């Protein structure tokens, strides 16, 4: 959870309650894979017959193989940073007015969803697996009355605390309603607006 | 220019172009969409520094290769590589 006071598109008077990213372990697990790929050339070097290496010595191919190795590490670094950028730009924001889901699906593909807290109906936290249990991270599902019925906070730290924070923020938003509470309550529950009474036969007497 | 060197230069330039374009895309996304611009600057800086170091090493290796040298020790394919 990060201390941020403003974000793009923030309304006047809107306060950030939570700003979340995926748990650090998710990035660490990807990094472990890259470390394995870093060591792969050493393994290949061990498997190549000594005769081949001796034959290449003193030729153009000796230098080309070293250059290829350098290119391999460059691409590996580029790929790792792409994965990191994707991790870093996936953000979930809880404010005193709404929840915002910003998902960077890939380069040049960004999905931003938001829903007002008044439309939050149900919040569920889900911790599944050995590492998530020990490290206390998991998913938070937010059921809403909007077009997008379910928001998912993926692999966030302390999902139980996030769930409580969302519910508290939703309750606070409902309690802060102005008069005409019943209409707003119906709106929050996703109920259709009440049909206004119209007198089709006005009294002409 | 020696044919091998010509081909190597073209391929290397293409490789550098691809890397530069992809790197620019990453920095653009970081600077444009990050919620914390100060952190985005740090991460972009780290990427540029590490990439520059790796590219310098790569360029150094490229220019050290004896492109006009032999393709094999005796000018013929090595025995271990012939069927």
Coordinates of C-alpha atoms in Angstrom, one line a residue, chain A:
Chain A
X1 CA 0.0 0.0 0.0
X2 CA 1.5 3.3 -1.1
X3 CA 1.1 6.9 0.1
X4 CA -0.2 8.8 -2.8
X5 CA -2.3 11.9 -2.5
X6 CA -3.3 12.6 -6.2
X7 CA -3.8 10.5 -9.3
X8 CA -4.9 11.4 -12.8
X9 CA -8.7 11.9 -13.1
X10 CA -9.1 12.5 -9.4
X11 CA -12.2 14.5 -8.5
X12 CA -12.2 17.6 -6.4
X13 CA -12.4 16.6 -2.7
X14 CA -11.8 12.9 -3.5
X15 CA -9.4 11.2 -1.1
X16 CA -7.3 8.1 -1.8
X17 CA -7.9 5.4 0.9
X18 CA -5.8 2.7 -0.7
X19 CA -3.5 2.3 -3.7
X20 CA -2.6 -1.3 -4.3
X21 CA -0.4 -3.3 -6.6
X22 CA 0.2 -7.0 -6.8
X23 CA 2.3 -8.5 -4.0
X24 CA 6.0 -8.2 -4.4
X25 CA 6.4 -12.0 -4.4
X26 CA 4.6 -12.1 -7.8
X27 CA 7.3 -10.0 -9.3
X28 CA 10.0 -12.0 -7.4
X29 CA 8.7 -15.3 -8.9
X30 CA 9.0 -13.9 -12.4
X31 CA 12.5 -12.6 -11.5
X32 CA 13.5 -16.1 -10.4
X33 CA 12.6 -17.3 -13.9
X34 CA 14.8 -14.7 -15.4
X35 CA 17.7 -15.7 -13.2
X36 CA 17.4 -19.2 -14.6
X37 CA 17.5 -17.8 -18.1
X38 CA 20.6 -15.8 -17.1
X39 CA 22.4 -19.1 -16.2
X40 CA 21.2 -20.9 -19.3
X41 CA 24.2 -19.9 -21.5
X42 CA 26.6 -21.5 -18.9
X43 CA 24.7 -24.7 -19.2
X44 CA 24.9 -24.6 -23.0
X45 CA 28.6 -23.9 -22.8
X46 CA 29.0 -27.0 -20.7
X47 CA 27.0 -29.2 -23.1
X48 CA 28.8 -28.1 -26.3
X49 CA 31.6 -30.6 -27.2
X50 CA 35.2 -29.3 -26.6
X51 CA 36.1 -30.1 -30.2
X52 CA 33.6 -27.6 -31.5
X53 CA 34.9 -24.9 -29.2
X54 CA 38.4 -25.6 -30.3
X55 CA 37.5 -25.5 -34.0
X56 CA 35.8 -22.1 -33.5
X57 CA 38.8 -20.6 -31.7
X58 CA 40.6 -18.0 -33.7
X59 CA 37.8 -17.7 -36.3
X60 CA 35.1 -15.1 -36.8
X61 CA 32.6 -17.5 -35.1
X62 CA 34.4 -17.2 -31.7
X63 CA 33.7 -13.5 -31.6
X64 CA 30.2 -13.9 -33.1
X65 CA 29.2 -16.4 -30.4
X66 CA 30.3 -13.9 -27.7
X67 CA 28.4 -11.1 -29.5
X68 CA 25.3 -13.4 -29.7
X69 CA 25.6 -14.0 -25.9
X70 CA 25.7 -10.2 -25.4
X71 CA 22.6 -9.9 -27.5
X72 CA 20.9 -12.6 -25.6
X73 CA 21.5 -10.8 -22.3
X74 CA 20.2 -7.5 -23.8
X75 CA 17.0 -9.1 -24.9
X76 CA 16.6 -10.8 -21.5
X77 CA 16.9 -7.4 -19.8
X78 CA 14.4 -5.9 -22.2
X79 CA 12.0 -8.7 -21.6
X80 CA 12.4 -8.5 -17.8
X81 CA 11.7 -4.8 -17.9
X82 CA 8.6 -5.3 -20.0
X83 CA 7.3 -7.7 -17.4
X84 CA 8.2 -5.3 -14.6
X85 CA 6.4 -2.4 -16.4
X86 CA 3.3 -4.6 -16.8
X87 CA 3.5 -5.3 -13.0
X88 CA 4.1 -1.7 -12.0
X89 CA 1.3 -0.2 -14.1
X90 CA -1.4 -2.6 -12.8
X91 CA -3.0 -0.6 -10.0
X92 CA -6.2 -0.7 -7.9
X93 CA -7.3 2.5 -6.2
X94 CA -9.9 2.8 -3.4
X95 CA -11.1 6.4 -2.8
X96 CA -13.9 7.7 -0.6
X97 CA -16.1 7.8 -3.8
X98 CA -15.2 4.9 -6.0
X99 CA -13.0 1.9 -6.8
X100 CA -10.7 2.1 -9.8
X101 CA -9.2 -0.8 -11.6
X102 CA -6.3 0.1 -13.9
X103 CA -4.9 -2.9 -15.8
X104 CA -2.0 -2.8 -18.3
X105 CA -2.8 -5.9 -20.4
X106 CA 0.3 -5.4 -22.5
X107 CA 2.0 -2.5 -24.3
X108 CA -0.6 -0.3 -26.0
X109 CA -3.5 -2.1 -24.2
X110 CA -4.8 -0.5 -21.1
X111 CA -8.1 -1.1 -19.4
X112 CA -9.5 1.3 -16.8
X113 CA -12.7 0.5 -14.9
X114 CA -14.3 2.3 -12.1
X115 CA -17.4 1.9 -10.0
X116 CA -19.0 4.1 -7.3
X117 CA -18.9 2.8 -3.8
X118 CA -22.7 3.3 -3.6
X119 CA -23.0 0.3 -6.0
X120 CA -20.9 -2.1 -4.0
X121 CA -23.0 -5.0 -3.0
X122 CA -20.6 -7.7 -1.8
X123 CA -16.9 -8.1 -1.1
X124 CA -15.0 -11.4 -0.9
X125 CA -11.4 -12.1 -0.1
X126 CA -9.7 -15.2 -1.4
X127 CA -6.3 -16.6 -0.3
X128 CA -5.3 -19.8 -2.1
X129 CA -2.0 -21.7 -2.1
X130 CA 1.1 -22.2 0.0
X131 CA 2.9 -19.0 -0.8
X132 CA -0.2 -16.7 -0.7
X133 CA -1.1 -18.2 2.8
X134 CA 2.4 -17.7 4.3
X135 CA 2.9 -14.3 2.6
X136 CA -0.8 -13.2 3.1
X137 CA -1.7 -12.1 -0.4
X138 CA -4.6 -13.0 -2.6
X139 CA -7.6 -11.8 -4.6
X140 CA -10.5 -9.5 -3.5
X141 CA -13.8 -9.8 -5.5
X142 CA -16.1 -6.8 -5.4
X143 CA -19.6 -7.5 -6.6
X144 CA -21.4 -4.4 -7.9
X145 CA -24.7 -3.4 -9.4
X146 CA -23.0 -1.8 -12.4
X147 CA -22.5 -3.0 -16.0
X148 CA -19.3 -4.7 -14.9
X149 CA -20.6 -6.9 -12.2
X150 CA -17.4 -7.9 -10.6
X151 CA -14.2 -6.1 -9.9
X152 CA -11.2 -8.2 -9.0
X153 CA -8.2 -7.0 -7.1
X154 CA -5.5 -9.6 -8.2
X155 CA -2.8 -10.9 -5.8
X156 CA -2.9 -7.9 -3.5
X157 CA -1.3 -7.9 -0.1
X158 CA -3.5 -8.5 3.0
X159 CA -6.8 -9.1 1.1
X160 CA -8.8 -9.3 4.3
X161 CA -7.8 -5.8 5.3
X162 CA -8.6 -4.6 1.8
X163 CA -12.0 -6.2 2.0
X164 CA -12.7 -4.5 5.3
X165 CA -11.5 -1.2 3.9
X166 CA -13.8 -1.4 0.9
X167 CA -16.8 -2.3 3.0
X168 CA -16.1 0.5 5.5
X169 CA -15.7 3.0 2.6
X170 CA -19.0 1.7 1.1
X171 CA -20.8 2.1 4.4
X172 CA -19.4 5.6 4.9
X173 CA -20.5 6.5 1.4
X174 CA -24.0 5.3 2.1
X175 CA -24.2 7.0 5.5
X176 CA -23.0 10.3 3.9
X177 CA -26.1 10.5 1.7
X178 CA -28.3 13.6 1.6
X179 CA -32.1 13.4 2.0
X180 CA -34.1 11.4 -0.5
X181 CA -32.3 8.4 1.0
X182 CA -34.8 5.8 -0.3
X183 CA -34.2 6.8 -3.9
X184 CA -30.5 6.6 -3.4
X185 CA -30.7 3.3 -1.6
X186 CA -32.7 1.9 -4.5
X187 CA -30.1 3.3 -6.9
X188 CA -27.3 1.7 -4.9
X189 CA -29.1 -1.7 -5.0
X190 CA -29.5 -1.5 -8.7
X191 CA -33.3 -1.4 -8.6
X192 CA -35.2 0.2 -11.4
X193 CA -36.4 3.8 -10.8
X194 CA -39.9 4.0 -9.4
X195 CA -42.5 4.8 -12.1
X196 CA -43.9 8.3 -11.4
X197 CA -47.7 8.6 -10.8
X198 CA -49.4 10.3 -13.7
X199 CA -53.1 11.2 -13.6
X200 CA -54.4 10.2 -17.0
X201 CA -57.9 11.4 -16.3
X202 CA -57.6 14.9 -14.7
X203 CA -60.6 16.1 -12.9
X204 CA -62.2 18.9 -14.9
X205 CA -64.9 19.7 -12.5

